[in-house]
Each structure stands twice: as structure tokens, then as C-alpha cells.
Amino acid sequence: MTDFTHLDAQGRVRMVDVGEKKESKRVAVVMGSISMEAATLNMILDERVKKGNVLEAARIAGVMAAKKTADLIPMCHPLNITYVRVDFFPNIDQSKIFIEAEVSLTGRTGVEMEALTAVSVAALTIYDMCKSYDRGMRISGIYLKSKSGGKSGTYTADADANSSQ
């Protein structure tokens, strides 16, 4: 069972020791989306949702979530994140909001989980703030768009594989 980095020789779960890894600048960008009824999207964009400015609340929630990832996902290391960006790209034709998060630091482990968590929680916040208008909203297509840094280097997702999400 030693092929699994989060299991010891006896199969017990453990946090990976990254103490000997070299520090490097690490950046992860994640995309996702939430689809909804056109009327719901218009309410969000016109800032007519009774609970307040949906996108700014979701942006704050995404940033906070990135910083709290180690509290949510058991084997994630607590990280000294130096940058988080959460942006929204409404698509009226698809009645959808695309969400992008970028997280970075200089450290010994990557920030993919933090960027994934930021997008997920931003989408959940949009859902929470708008559920009284539209319970049929769908969160989907959350994926790692790119990452850089560390021993494994740079990764960029195949644009064609994720363009329909």
C-alpha cells in the first residue's frame, strides 16, 4: 500500500510530509459554473436579490473558503496563501455564471485544493442566496484549468474538453 502517498505501510491514513520539498511559486486556476433560470440571473446582475449583492458575497465566501481548505479536507496542509482571486463571468445566452478562482503562494505544496474549494463555495453561496427564487440551479463543471510550480511543473487542461462546461 505504500504506492499511495496518504497511506503508511500498514494502510493507515497520514498527512504527507512535505518538509523536504523545495519551495517554489505555486499557482492554481480553477473554473466552474452555476446555471439557473434567466430571471434569476437577471436578478443577480441587476442586484435585485433580497439577500444583497450575490456576486460580492460569493467572492468573499470563495476567498474565505480558500483560506479554510485545510479545515475542511482532512489531508490538506494548512497553507500560508499569499493571493486569492475569485471572478464571475455571466453568460446570458446559457443562463449561467462561470466562476474562476486563482490561488497562489510560495511554498512546498500546491494550491489546487484551495482553488477548487474557492470555486465550490462561491457557487454554493450563489445557490444559497438565490434558492428562494430558483431551486433548480445546478453547480457543475468544476475543474483544474491550470497549475504551475512544484516538482510536477505546469499543467493546463485541454480547452476543448472543458469548453462545454
PDB file of C-alpha atoms in Angstrom:
ATOM      1  CA  MET A   1       0.000   0.000   0.000  1.00  0.00           C
ATOM      2  CA  THR A   2       2.988   2.325   0.009  1.00  0.00           C
ATOM      3  CA  ASP A   3       2.135   3.463  -3.558  1.00  0.00           C
ATOM      4  CA  PHE A   4      -0.490   5.718  -2.011  1.00  0.00           C
ATOM      5  CA  THR A   5       1.079   8.870  -0.599  1.00  0.00           C
ATOM      6  CA  HIS A   6      -1.566   9.309   2.096  1.00  0.00           C
ATOM      7  CA  LEU A   7      -1.253   5.750   3.464  1.00  0.00           C
ATOM      8  CA  ASP A   8       1.570   4.299   5.532  1.00  0.00           C
ATOM      9  CA  ALA A   9       2.901   0.726   5.158  1.00  0.00           C
ATOM     10  CA  GLN A  10       0.073  -0.586   7.373  1.00  0.00           C
ATOM     11  CA  GLY A  11      -2.626   1.186   5.341  1.00  0.00           C
ATOM     12  CA  ARG A  12      -3.245   3.918   7.912  1.00  0.00           C
ATOM     13  CA  VAL A  13      -4.130   7.384   6.679  1.00  0.00           C
ATOM     14  CA  ARG A  14      -1.495  10.060   7.169  1.00  0.00           C
ATOM     15  CA  MET A  15      -0.694  13.563   6.018  1.00  0.00           C
ATOM     16  CA  VAL A  16       2.177  13.598   3.542  1.00  0.00           C
ATOM     17  CA  ASP A  17       5.423  15.082   4.869  1.00  0.00           C
ATOM     18  CA  VAL A  18       6.348  17.967   2.555  1.00  0.00           C
ATOM     19  CA  GLY A  19       9.156  19.225   4.803  1.00  0.00           C
ATOM     20  CA  GLU A  20      11.932  18.160   2.431  1.00  0.00           C
ATOM     21  CA  LYS A  21      10.304  19.546  -0.724  1.00  0.00           C
ATOM     22  CA  LYS A  22      11.759  22.665  -2.287  1.00  0.00           C
ATOM     23  CA  GLU A  23       9.785  25.871  -2.007  1.00  0.00           C
ATOM     24  CA  SER A  24       8.556  27.312  -5.278  1.00  0.00           C
ATOM     25  CA  LYS A  25       5.934  29.726  -6.525  1.00  0.00           C
ATOM     26  CA  ARG A  26       2.725  27.711  -6.935  1.00  0.00           C
ATOM     27  CA  VAL A  27      -0.396  28.884  -8.713  1.00  0.00           C
ATOM     28  CA  ALA A  28      -3.675  27.090  -9.429  1.00  0.00           C
ATOM     29  CA  VAL A  29      -6.617  28.294 -11.513  1.00  0.00           C
ATOM     30  CA  VAL A  30      -9.982  26.534 -11.287  1.00  0.00           C
ATOM     31  CA  MET A  31     -13.191  27.032 -13.248  1.00  0.00           C
ATOM     32  CA  GLY A  32     -16.761  26.026 -12.532  1.00  0.00           C
ATOM     33  CA  SER A  33     -20.265  27.233 -13.199  1.00  0.00           C
ATOM     34  CA  ILE A  34     -23.766  27.532 -11.868  1.00  0.00           C
ATOM     35  CA  SER A  35     -26.728  27.500 -14.241  1.00  0.00           C
ATOM     36  CA  MET A  36     -30.104  28.974 -13.380  1.00  0.00           C
ATOM     37  CA  GLU A  37     -33.321  30.367 -14.771  1.00  0.00           C
ATOM     38  CA  ALA A  38     -32.880  33.513 -16.863  1.00  0.00           C
ATOM     39  CA  ALA A  39     -34.954  35.519 -14.383  1.00  0.00           C
ATOM     40  CA  THR A  40     -32.642  34.501 -11.545  1.00  0.00           C
ATOM     41  CA  LEU A  41     -29.554  35.526 -13.496  1.00  0.00           C
ATOM     42  CA  ASN A  42     -31.152  38.884 -14.296  1.00  0.00           C
ATOM     43  CA  MET A  43     -31.958  39.464 -10.618  1.00  0.00           C
ATOM     44  CA  ILE A  44     -28.341  38.740  -9.692  1.00  0.00           C
ATOM     45  CA  LEU A  45     -26.931  41.021 -12.389  1.00  0.00           C
ATOM     46  CA  ASP A  46     -29.389  43.816 -11.562  1.00  0.00           C
ATOM     47  CA  GLU A  47     -28.631  43.404  -7.817  1.00  0.00           C
ATOM     48  CA  ARG A  48     -32.309  42.796  -7.009  1.00  0.00           C
ATOM     49  CA  VAL A  49     -31.814  39.708  -4.815  1.00  0.00           C
ATOM     50  CA  LYS A  50     -33.288  40.426  -1.371  1.00  0.00           C
ATOM     51  CA  LYS A  51     -30.287  38.951   0.468  1.00  0.00           C
ATOM     52  CA  GLY A  52     -27.913  41.503  -1.094  1.00  0.00           C
ATOM     53  CA  ASN A  53     -25.140  41.633  -3.666  1.00  0.00           C
ATOM     54  CA  VAL A  54     -24.852  37.967  -4.610  1.00  0.00           C
ATOM     55  CA  LEU A  55     -21.590  38.094  -6.522  1.00  0.00           C
ATOM     56  CA  GLU A  56     -19.705  40.116  -3.919  1.00  0.00           C
ATOM     57  CA  ALA A  57     -20.922  37.820  -1.143  1.00  0.00           C
ATOM     58  CA  ALA A  58     -19.857  34.808  -3.234  1.00  0.00           C
ATOM     59  CA  ARG A  59     -16.463  36.410  -3.927  1.00  0.00           C
ATOM     60  CA  ILE A  60     -15.839  36.909  -0.200  1.00  0.00           C
ATOM     61  CA  ALA A  61     -17.037  33.368   0.550  1.00  0.00           C
ATOM     62  CA  GLY A  62     -14.680  31.961  -2.096  1.00  0.00           C
ATOM     63  CA  VAL A  63     -11.682  33.812  -0.667  1.00  0.00           C
ATOM     64  CA  MET A  64     -12.545  32.713   2.868  1.00  0.00           C
ATOM     65  CA  ALA A  65     -13.030  29.106   1.719  1.00  0.00           C
ATOM     66  CA  ALA A  66      -9.606  29.009   0.060  1.00  0.00           C
ATOM     67  CA  LYS A  67      -8.050  30.087   3.368  1.00  0.00           C
ATOM     68  CA  LYS A  68     -10.009  27.408   5.301  1.00  0.00           C
ATOM     69  CA  THR A  69      -9.448  24.442   2.984  1.00  0.00           C
ATOM     70  CA  ALA A  70      -7.266  22.557   5.487  1.00  0.00           C
ATOM     71  CA  ASP A  71     -10.135  22.758   7.985  1.00  0.00           C
ATOM     72  CA  LEU A  72     -12.490  21.087   5.507  1.00  0.00           C
ATOM     73  CA  ILE A  73     -10.382  18.467   3.717  1.00  0.00           C
ATOM     74  CA  PRO A  74      -8.579  16.178   6.174  1.00  0.00           C
ATOM     75  CA  MET A  75      -5.247  15.604   4.403  1.00  0.00           C
ATOM     76  CA  CYS A  76      -4.717  19.159   3.142  1.00  0.00           C
ATOM     77  CA  HIS A  77      -1.860  21.087   4.686  1.00  0.00           C
ATOM     78  CA  PRO A  78      -2.606  24.442   6.306  1.00  0.00           C
ATOM     79  CA  LEU A  79      -1.046  26.927   3.897  1.00  0.00           C
ATOM     80  CA  ASN A  80       0.160  30.488   4.052  1.00  0.00           C
ATOM     81  CA  ILE A  81      -1.717  31.588   0.936  1.00  0.00           C
ATOM     82  CA  THR A  82      -0.473  34.888  -0.444  1.00  0.00           C
ATOM     83  CA  TYR A  83      -3.122  35.575  -3.107  1.00  0.00           C
ATOM     84  CA  VAL A  84      -6.721  34.617  -3.905  1.00  0.00           C
ATOM     85  CA  ARG A  85      -8.840  35.942  -6.755  1.00  0.00           C
ATOM     86  CA  VAL A  86     -12.443  34.924  -7.431  1.00  0.00           C
ATOM     87  CA  ASP A  87     -14.132  36.280 -10.574  1.00  0.00           C
ATOM     88  CA  PHE A  88     -17.512  35.786 -12.207  1.00  0.00           C
ATOM     89  CA  PHE A  89     -18.360  35.651 -15.898  1.00  0.00           C
ATOM     90  CA  PRO A  90     -22.116  35.725 -16.514  1.00  0.00           C
ATOM     91  CA  ASN A  91     -23.311  34.167 -19.756  1.00  0.00           C
ATOM     92  CA  ILE A  92     -26.813  35.386 -20.539  1.00  0.00           C
ATOM     93  CA  ASP A  93     -27.254  33.073 -23.558  1.00  0.00           C
ATOM     94  CA  GLN A  94     -26.567  29.998 -21.423  1.00  0.00           C
ATOM     95  CA  SER A  95     -28.243  31.429 -18.287  1.00  0.00           C
ATOM     96  CA  LYS A  96     -25.110  30.567 -16.364  1.00  0.00           C
ATOM     97  CA  ILE A  97     -22.389  32.195 -14.295  1.00  0.00           C
ATOM     98  CA  PHE A  98     -18.869  30.907 -14.811  1.00  0.00           C
ATOM     99  CA  ILE A  99     -16.683  31.150 -11.726  1.00  0.00           C
ATOM    100  CA  GLU A 100     -12.891  31.310 -11.805  1.00  0.00           C
ATOM    101  CA  ALA A 101     -10.560  31.232  -8.818  1.00  0.00           C
ATOM    102  CA  GLU A 102      -6.810  31.723  -8.760  1.00  0.00           C
ATOM    103  CA  VAL A 103      -4.778  30.922  -5.660  1.00  0.00           C
ATOM    104  CA  SER A 104      -1.033  31.282  -5.172  1.00  0.00           C
ATOM    105  CA  LEU A 105       1.769  31.079  -2.648  1.00  0.00           C
ATOM    106  CA  THR A 106       5.444  30.328  -2.378  1.00  0.00           C
ATOM    107  CA  GLY A 107       5.682  27.030  -0.560  1.00  0.00           C
ATOM    108  CA  ARG A 108       6.243  23.286  -0.527  1.00  0.00           C
ATOM    109  CA  THR A 109       2.831  22.101  -1.700  1.00  0.00           C
ATOM    110  CA  GLY A 110       0.324  23.177  -4.315  1.00  0.00           C
ATOM    111  CA  VAL A 111      -2.870  25.178  -4.023  1.00  0.00           C
ATOM    112  CA  GLU A 112      -5.164  23.184  -6.299  1.00  0.00           C
ATOM    113  CA  MET A 113      -7.456  22.131  -3.453  1.00  0.00           C
ATOM    114  CA  GLU A 114      -7.716  25.725  -2.244  1.00  0.00           C
ATOM    115  CA  ALA A 115      -8.750  26.962  -5.699  1.00  0.00           C
ATOM    116  CA  LEU A 116     -11.239  24.084  -6.091  1.00  0.00           C
ATOM    117  CA  THR A 117     -12.712  24.906  -2.689  1.00  0.00           C
ATOM    118  CA  ALA A 118     -12.949  28.616  -3.548  1.00  0.00           C
ATOM    119  CA  VAL A 119     -14.986  27.929  -6.704  1.00  0.00           C
ATOM    120  CA  SER A 120     -17.181  25.362  -4.955  1.00  0.00           C
ATOM    121  CA  VAL A 121     -18.043  27.624  -2.035  1.00  0.00           C
ATOM    122  CA  ALA A 122     -18.594  30.647  -4.289  1.00  0.00           C
ATOM    123  CA  ALA A 123     -21.102  28.577  -6.283  1.00  0.00           C
ATOM    124  CA  LEU A 124     -22.751  27.314  -3.098  1.00  0.00           C
ATOM    125  CA  THR A 125     -23.090  30.901  -1.882  1.00  0.00           C
ATOM    126  CA  ILE A 126     -24.839  31.912  -5.102  1.00  0.00           C
ATOM    127  CA  TYR A 127     -27.181  28.971  -4.645  1.00  0.00           C
ATOM    128  CA  ASP A 128     -27.848  29.839  -1.008  1.00  0.00           C
ATOM    129  CA  MET A 129     -28.612  33.475  -1.742  1.00  0.00           C
ATOM    130  CA  CYS A 130     -30.946  32.668  -4.655  1.00  0.00           C
ATOM    131  CA  LYS A 131     -32.597  29.376  -3.667  1.00  0.00           C
ATOM    132  CA  SER A 132     -35.875  31.062  -2.713  1.00  0.00           C
ATOM    133  CA  TYR A 133     -36.198  32.175  -6.350  1.00  0.00           C
ATOM    134  CA  ASP A 134     -34.800  29.125  -8.132  1.00  0.00           C
ATOM    135  CA  ARG A 135     -34.278  25.724  -6.501  1.00  0.00           C
ATOM    136  CA  GLY A 136     -33.303  24.206  -9.858  1.00  0.00           C
ATOM    137  CA  MET A 137     -29.890  25.871 -10.056  1.00  0.00           C
ATOM    138  CA  ARG A 138     -27.097  23.461 -10.967  1.00  0.00           C
ATOM    139  CA  ILE A 139     -23.485  23.657  -9.943  1.00  0.00           C
ATOM    140  CA  SER A 140     -21.260  21.877 -12.463  1.00  0.00           C
ATOM    141  CA  GLY A 141     -18.068  21.691 -14.421  1.00  0.00           C
ATOM    142  CA  ILE A 142     -15.625  22.383 -11.598  1.00  0.00           C
ATOM    143  CA  TYR A 143     -12.156  21.548 -12.866  1.00  0.00           C
ATOM    144  CA  LEU A 144      -8.487  22.463 -12.594  1.00  0.00           C
ATOM    145  CA  LYS A 145      -7.808  24.798 -15.512  1.00  0.00           C
ATOM    146  CA  SER A 146      -4.103  25.187 -14.828  1.00  0.00           C
ATOM    147  CA  LYS A 147      -1.394  24.875 -12.215  1.00  0.00           C
ATOM    148  CA  SER A 148       2.249  25.765 -12.059  1.00  0.00           C
ATOM    149  CA  GLY A 149       5.132  25.237  -9.707  1.00  0.00           C
ATOM    150  CA  GLY A 150       6.486  22.297  -7.793  1.00  0.00           C
ATOM    151  CA  LYS A 151       8.154  19.133  -8.988  1.00  0.00           C
ATOM    152  CA  SER A 152       5.362  18.236 -11.408  1.00  0.00           C
ATOM    153  CA  GLY A 153       5.668  21.600 -13.179  1.00  0.00           C
ATOM    154  CA  THR A 154       2.950  23.146 -15.311  1.00  0.00           C
ATOM    155  CA  TYR A 155      -0.420  21.641 -16.183  1.00  0.00           C
ATOM    156  CA  THR A 156      -3.045  23.142 -18.471  1.00  0.00           C
ATOM    157  CA  ALA A 157      -6.397  21.459 -19.041  1.00  0.00           C
ATOM    158  CA  ASP A 158      -7.449  20.621 -22.564  1.00  0.00           C
ATOM    159  CA  ALA A 159      -9.555  23.658 -23.521  1.00  0.00           C
ATOM    160  CA  ASP A 160     -11.791  21.624 -25.835  1.00  0.00           C
ATOM    161  CA  ALA A 161     -12.628  19.052 -23.150  1.00  0.00           C
ATOM    162  CA  ASN A 162     -13.893  21.732 -20.751  1.00  0.00           C
ATOM    163  CA  SER A 163     -15.326  24.387 -23.089  1.00  0.00           C
ATOM    164  CA  SER A 164     -18.865  22.964 -22.926  1.00  0.00           C
ATOM    165  CA  GLN A 165     -18.928  23.055 -19.144  1.00  0.00           C
TER     166      GLN A 165
END
